[in-house]
Amino acid sequence: MISVEQVRLLDRFSNKSTTGTLHLTATHLIFVESNSTSAQEIWILHHHIASVEKLSLTTSGCPLVIQCRNFRMVHFVVPRERDCHDVYSSLLRLLRPESYDELYAFSYNPKQNDRQREEGWQLIDLAAEFERMGVPCDQWQLTDVNRDYKVCETYPRDLYVPITASKPIIMGSSKFRSKGRFPVLTYFYQEKKAAVCRSSQPLSGFSARCLEDEHMLQAVSKANPNTRYIYVIDTRPKLNALANRAAGKGYENEDNYSNIRFQFVGIENIHVMRSSLQKLQEVVGTRALSVTDYLVGLENSGWLRHVKAIVDAAIFLTRAVTVEGASVLVHCSDGWDRTAQVCSLGSLLMDPYYRTIKGFMVLIEKDWISFGHKFADRCDQLDGDPKEVSPIFTQFLECVWQLTEQFPQAFQFSEWFLIQIHEHVHSCQFGNFLGNSQRQREELVKEKTHSLWAHLLSGQQNYLNPLYCPSYGYTNPVLEPSTLPCHFKFWRNMYHQFDRPMHPRQSILKQALTLKENNRELESIAQNLQAVSAIFHVISHVHQEDEDELVEGEEAREDIPVGSDGDRTVEGGSATENGYGELPLSCGSKPEPAMVSLEFGVARMTC
Amino acid sequence: MEFAELIKTPRVDGVVLHRPFLPLVEGTLCLTGHHLILSSRQDNTEELWLLHADIDFIEKRFVGSSGTIIVKCKDLRIIQLDIPGMEECLNIASSIEALSTLDSVSLMYPFFYRPMFEVIEDGWNLFLPEESFKDLESMTDEWRLSEVNRDFSICPSYPPLVVVPKDTDDDTLLKVASFRHGGRFPVLSYYHKKNGMVMMRAGQPLIGPNGRRCKEDEKLINATLRAGKRGYIIDTRATAVAQQAKARGGGFEQEANYPQWRRIHKTIERYSVLQDSLIKLVEACNDQSHSMDRWLSKLEASNWLSHIKEILTTACLAAQCIDREGATVLVHGTEGTDSTLQVTSLAQILLDPSCRTIRGFQALVEREWLQAGHPFQHRCAQSAYSSGKLHGEAPIFLLFLDCTWQILRQFPCSFEFNENFLVLLFEHAYATQFGTFLGNSAAERATLKLPQKTVSLWSWVNRPQEMEGFVNPLYEPNSLVIWPSVAPQSLQLWEGVFLRWNRSSKCLDEAYEEMVHIIEYNKELQKKVNSLRRQLAQLETEGSPLHTP
């Protein structure tokens, strides 16, 4: 452990700074402000650090700039260059673990016994989830072909396929698809018996064909009694798909597959998305940003364009399934990035269950974790290829957020839930997202780590959307969002989650949550009071009172909590640790002067 | 003139009305002197009741023998009327055009409107300067109410009563008036109770190319300074613009003559630029293209949010000088009737909690906009669909409302009113049955005899049944000065105005209802618990003598 005193923390957007002590532990970088009254603490998990930069020495010391994956940016100035170098080189060493067992998840211990830990892992049951959708059924069955991960090592063991898809068809189709990822069921729209299937691209090149693969698609099509055709959605831009043909990959030739309707939806690849978010971060990280530079930067980054492309694709999928009642096969290149985005977002639009807290966990478990989204590579868990890193999952969370903005009553969870999931996808504190596939995870994780879902469920009152209307899903089972560009907004609470002065100083969300909790309390108080007064009535009817009884009554009354003031603070479970607690600001009836202070952004006087 | 002369065809059957997010209505179109009315024939309920004054622009299209009129309203709504018969269509169109552009104020609807409700509290008498001066008097004796402008002769855009430093007599005011644009000598705009600092506003000093000076002007504003303290002059124009103004007889306070003042120039655009910005913004919002890049670049090109940022920043600066620096502030631009008022009124919202109440906000609009001589009638004659040559139209007041909305969004619990109240003021500033926003100054309102001949918007809005819709359920009085963020990431497009007609608001409205419900239910429960507690206490005292041993 290293400790350096008299370190200055510069504010990102203003000229303010605070002085404190910097501690480096095996898992965290900690900054403790020396000012005793407000002693702010910042805990940064090593896994959250995306980059560390040591800038050239200045008169006041040696600057150390740390950029985090949860969009925190800290700028320290260490008085002595040698100390700065020590911290810097230690961080570099700690930053990129080389093997999984160095990850925080394997040392994190939330004081749970093994049984509790086990139970955490059993919270989400995908077999039960497919059952909920109505699978297996007369057209779809569970296949054990991937029992030992032999056919496709990036798929889960349990896969659902049409009953007419025999093993040879599956094996054949699998050989004709990138990484063996043959078409399998991911969502079943029971009402119309329409299926959403996913796969990787076919190895069609310029002319290759595969009868088994063609049969496979036919089997999918036959499994739907309502429509003869199926949609094949290639989520890539056509140009990219064409380029893949030269490498012996590509897309389905409509002449070879009977009754398919082929459609490109033009979502860009992981490299484009990575640089897009980088550009966005650069723009919004600029000090004294003008509106023009902000909007031009937002446009040039392309980020919202990409987000909209994903939502557009999900809407296309949803319409095909719910309106036309057609089954759909979704793929991109390998079928673990764009395909996961579109399938999961489409399911969320179609099925109200996925808009609940538990349902959303199930959705992520199914379309992302089990189907092999490469979390380790995309989130840079180990020292890997920087070209594999990409904010695909972040982008998915943002798409969901955009929907919550349009449908404020449709989701059981609030954006804090999304932000918290994002936090832990990168924290490597829980086992859920470690590794690149289910197979890898089985070897690594379940014996030794904890599940994020249990952690989130235990604190779920913090993530509730107070405006959620459970009956909304019955009246509006399918969401039909507007796709006009003006409805897509910059997600400030994600990308500036640590830049407090940019947020509204009072939060409606928090206020409403508090009120709802207060309402529940009042309801139970009222109930208790009614019960007690009933006792009194009984007593006054019986003239011969028993003193003991009355004493009981009085005791009961004293048990009742004294009136609530509607001003209780709701904090996340580990607020200080992950900065989540910095988001909600207190806004009760007695605002503290400290909350409302002259902050950055307010005009500096210039003459 | 008779309205009938302008109405060539008063009634057409079989007209089809198209409105965004609403079903088609087929019915009879009627034109009256002030309204365009469309009612469906089936049940004779009114489906549309549109003030001609609310119509900003119309377009005609013809297909075969039937025509279509696209009506673009000042509240930014666009509706379409399909009218069978070429001639009828042409007649209706020309009538609407004539009736929506009447020159004479006295023909406007407020002079014909008779309230269908009982006026309990006359809005015309709610915010009298004498009354607000009484409040001031209770806090300080350094100011007096001057009647120097009682016949509007010194300053046509000022009200008859203004607040000036106590030691400045009316003769001095006369001299200072001749040195300030439009006769707008410095007057008190706001007194900051917390530290006794003040904000004044004025027109630009008329120093001209030769550097005129006016000792009385210097003396007047110096009289507001605390001993040994400096004041700030916030000029809402860029330095270069203020320099250029000298050539036309205007200018700014020279350091040499005002050594105790520090001048700060900010760049708030003038009206033609702002009108252009509004037109571009609304054009962008109505664009149905699905291209994200196109939307963002159009939004950027409109510059609307840049103007918002600049105005808010300047208001924050003024508030900062007063509250943090403990300094006196004088705000002016050129005329002192536009950007100056944006800054002084917004600064008060930040500094003074009472401006964040419904009554307080009405008083602010009355004091800092209506009494202060913002030329509403010129500025709001045309809205975003205006075309051709403009005559001083500009969304100055709308920008102020938008800035208020931005602050409201950042402090959603600190305002007694909700967004609907701001939208209401926007609508009524542009087209209305009430007299409040008619005329360009107190003098014009007096000549038009508005208080006698028309109904005040406040008379209507302050009735409990109307007020209900404008109250912010989350309101909890916040006695502090509030400091909003002006970072671009913190500013947002005001969807409630600019996307109002381009989105289905059902989901948002229902969510708002739910919010109101949660709060109402909370109050109900509190009440229930309290009454149960009382009951219980009573039972206890009734029962207790029996137990006394």
PDB file of C-alpha atoms in Angstrom, chain A residues 322-421:
ATOM      1  CA  THR A 322     -45.990  -8.774 -33.503  1.00  0.00           C
ATOM      2  CA  VAL A 323     -47.780  -7.250 -36.473  1.00  0.00           C
ATOM      3  CA  GLU A 324     -47.013  -9.707 -39.269  1.00  0.00           C
ATOM      4  CA  GLY A 325     -46.644 -12.671 -36.953  1.00  0.00           C
ATOM      5  CA  ALA A 326     -43.529 -13.712 -38.851  1.00  0.00           C
ATOM      6  CA  SER A 327     -40.540 -15.499 -37.400  1.00  0.00           C
ATOM      7  CA  VAL A 328     -37.218 -13.746 -37.674  1.00  0.00           C
ATOM      8  CA  LEU A 329     -33.593 -14.753 -37.821  1.00  0.00           C
ATOM      9  CA  VAL A 330     -31.172 -12.061 -36.661  1.00  0.00           C
ATOM     10  CA  HIS A 331     -27.454 -12.177 -37.321  1.00  0.00           C
ATOM     11  CA  CYS A 332     -24.431  -9.982 -37.852  1.00  0.00           C
ATOM     12  CA  SER A 333     -20.949 -11.370 -38.334  1.00  0.00           C
ATOM     13  CA  ASP A 334     -20.313 -13.528 -35.297  1.00  0.00           C
ATOM     14  CA  GLY A 335     -23.723 -12.956 -33.780  1.00  0.00           C
ATOM     15  CA  TRP A 336     -22.598 -11.816 -30.363  1.00  0.00           C
ATOM     16  CA  ASP A 337     -22.624  -8.022 -30.578  1.00  0.00           C
ATOM     17  CA  ARG A 338     -25.193  -6.373 -32.827  1.00  0.00           C
ATOM     18  CA  THR A 339     -27.289  -9.527 -32.778  1.00  0.00           C
ATOM     19  CA  ALA A 340     -27.410  -9.454 -28.988  1.00  0.00           C
ATOM     20  CA  GLN A 341     -28.346  -5.774 -29.042  1.00  0.00           C
ATOM     21  CA  VAL A 342     -31.179  -6.180 -31.519  1.00  0.00           C
ATOM     22  CA  CYS A 343     -32.607  -9.427 -30.121  1.00  0.00           C
ATOM     23  CA  SER A 344     -32.629  -8.212 -26.533  1.00  0.00           C
ATOM     24  CA  LEU A 345     -33.997  -4.776 -27.340  1.00  0.00           C
ATOM     25  CA  GLY A 346     -36.652  -6.311 -29.585  1.00  0.00           C
ATOM     26  CA  SER A 347     -37.698  -8.706 -26.807  1.00  0.00           C
ATOM     27  CA  LEU A 348     -37.920  -5.773 -24.422  1.00  0.00           C
ATOM     28  CA  LEU A 349     -40.281  -3.987 -26.810  1.00  0.00           C
ATOM     29  CA  MET A 350     -42.460  -7.081 -27.196  1.00  0.00           C
ATOM     30  CA  ASP A 351     -42.594  -8.470 -23.710  1.00  0.00           C
ATOM     31  CA  PRO A 352     -43.473  -6.431 -20.592  1.00  0.00           C
ATOM     32  CA  TYR A 353     -41.742  -9.019 -18.384  1.00  0.00           C
ATOM     33  CA  TYR A 354     -38.333  -7.809 -19.551  1.00  0.00           C
ATOM     34  CA  ARG A 355     -39.256  -4.330 -18.376  1.00  0.00           C
ATOM     35  CA  THR A 356     -39.317  -5.496 -14.751  1.00  0.00           C
ATOM     36  CA  ILE A 357     -36.220  -5.669 -12.571  1.00  0.00           C
ATOM     37  CA  LYS A 358     -36.116  -9.443 -12.504  1.00  0.00           C
ATOM     38  CA  GLY A 359     -37.099  -9.726 -16.150  1.00  0.00           C
ATOM     39  CA  PHE A 360     -34.341  -7.387 -17.227  1.00  0.00           C
ATOM     40  CA  MET A 361     -31.798  -9.530 -15.405  1.00  0.00           C
ATOM     41  CA  VAL A 362     -33.181 -12.569 -17.179  1.00  0.00           C
ATOM     42  CA  LEU A 363     -32.932 -10.771 -20.508  1.00  0.00           C
ATOM     43  CA  ILE A 364     -29.284  -9.899 -19.950  1.00  0.00           C
ATOM     44  CA  GLU A 365     -28.565 -13.386 -18.709  1.00  0.00           C
ATOM     45  CA  LYS A 366     -30.148 -14.871 -21.827  1.00  0.00           C
ATOM     46  CA  ASP A 367     -29.175 -12.685 -24.745  1.00  0.00           C
ATOM     47  CA  TRP A 368     -25.847 -11.434 -23.466  1.00  0.00           C
ATOM     48  CA  ILE A 369     -24.315 -13.737 -20.908  1.00  0.00           C
ATOM     49  CA  SER A 370     -25.481 -17.152 -22.066  1.00  0.00           C
ATOM     50  CA  PHE A 371     -25.187 -16.461 -25.791  1.00  0.00           C
ATOM     51  CA  GLY A 372     -21.584 -15.450 -25.451  1.00  0.00           C
ATOM     52  CA  HIS A 373     -21.255 -11.703 -25.700  1.00  0.00           C
ATOM     53  CA  LYS A 374     -17.531 -11.405 -25.162  1.00  0.00           C
ATOM     54  CA  PHE A 375     -17.632  -9.365 -21.965  1.00  0.00           C
ATOM     55  CA  ALA A 376     -13.987 -10.070 -21.138  1.00  0.00           C
ATOM     56  CA  ASP A 377     -12.798  -8.744 -24.492  1.00  0.00           C
ATOM     57  CA  ARG A 378     -15.312  -5.938 -24.919  1.00  0.00           C
ATOM     58  CA  CYS A 379     -14.841  -4.614 -21.399  1.00  0.00           C
ATOM     59  CA  ASP A 380     -11.101  -5.195 -21.343  1.00  0.00           C
ATOM     60  CA  GLN A 381     -11.131  -7.353 -18.229  1.00  0.00           C
ATOM     61  CA  LEU A 382      -7.691  -8.799 -18.842  1.00  0.00           C
ATOM     62  CA  ASP A 383      -4.756  -7.305 -20.619  1.00  0.00           C
ATOM     63  CA  GLY A 384      -6.004  -8.043 -24.112  1.00  0.00           C
ATOM     64  CA  ASP A 385      -6.286  -6.717 -27.620  1.00  0.00           C
ATOM     65  CA  PRO A 386      -7.422  -3.090 -27.456  1.00  0.00           C
ATOM     66  CA  LYS A 387      -9.143  -3.559 -30.819  1.00  0.00           C
ATOM     67  CA  GLU A 388     -11.540  -6.009 -29.190  1.00  0.00           C
ATOM     68  CA  VAL A 389     -12.734  -3.443 -26.662  1.00  0.00           C
ATOM     69  CA  SER A 390     -16.038  -1.818 -27.537  1.00  0.00           C
ATOM     70  CA  PRO A 391     -18.992  -0.268 -25.679  1.00  0.00           C
ATOM     71  CA  ILE A 392     -21.588  -2.591 -27.197  1.00  0.00           C
ATOM     72  CA  PHE A 393     -23.276  -3.392 -23.904  1.00  0.00           C
ATOM     73  CA  THR A 394     -23.176   0.237 -22.754  1.00  0.00           C
ATOM     74  CA  GLN A 395     -24.910   1.095 -25.991  1.00  0.00           C
ATOM     75  CA  PHE A 396     -27.611  -1.456 -25.282  1.00  0.00           C
ATOM     76  CA  LEU A 397     -28.179   0.038 -21.826  1.00  0.00           C
ATOM     77  CA  GLU A 398     -28.450   3.436 -23.435  1.00  0.00           C
ATOM     78  CA  CYS A 399     -31.047   2.194 -25.924  1.00  0.00           C
ATOM     79  CA  VAL A 400     -33.077   0.966 -22.958  1.00  0.00           C
ATOM     80  CA  TRP A 401     -32.665   4.335 -21.275  1.00  0.00           C
ATOM     81  CA  GLN A 402     -33.920   6.122 -24.395  1.00  0.00           C
ATOM     82  CA  LEU A 403     -37.027   3.938 -24.194  1.00  0.00           C
ATOM     83  CA  THR A 404     -37.549   4.673 -20.500  1.00  0.00           C
ATOM     84  CA  GLU A 405     -37.575   8.358 -21.427  1.00  0.00           C
ATOM     85  CA  GLN A 406     -40.351   7.813 -23.937  1.00  0.00           C
ATOM     86  CA  PHE A 407     -42.341   5.448 -21.723  1.00  0.00           C
ATOM     87  CA  PRO A 408     -41.930   6.693 -18.168  1.00  0.00           C
ATOM     88  CA  GLN A 409     -44.433   4.224 -16.750  1.00  0.00           C
ATOM     89  CA  ALA A 410     -43.503   1.082 -18.633  1.00  0.00           C
ATOM     90  CA  PHE A 411     -40.380   0.110 -16.715  1.00  0.00           C
ATOM     91  CA  GLN A 412     -40.166  -1.148 -13.170  1.00  0.00           C
ATOM     92  CA  PHE A 413     -36.617   0.123 -12.878  1.00  0.00           C
ATOM     93  CA  SER A 414     -35.130   3.579 -13.110  1.00  0.00           C
ATOM     94  CA  GLU A 415     -31.948   4.681 -14.828  1.00  0.00           C
ATOM     95  CA  TRP A 416     -30.029   4.094 -11.593  1.00  0.00           C
ATOM     96  CA  PHE A 417     -30.516   0.410 -12.201  1.00  0.00           C
ATOM     97  CA  LEU A 418     -29.004   0.672 -15.679  1.00  0.00           C
ATOM     98  CA  ILE A 419     -26.124   2.750 -14.396  1.00  0.00           C
ATOM     99  CA  GLN A 420     -25.477   0.284 -11.592  1.00  0.00           C
ATOM    100  CA  ILE A 421     -25.405  -2.641 -14.012  1.00  0.00           C
TER     101      ILE A 421
END
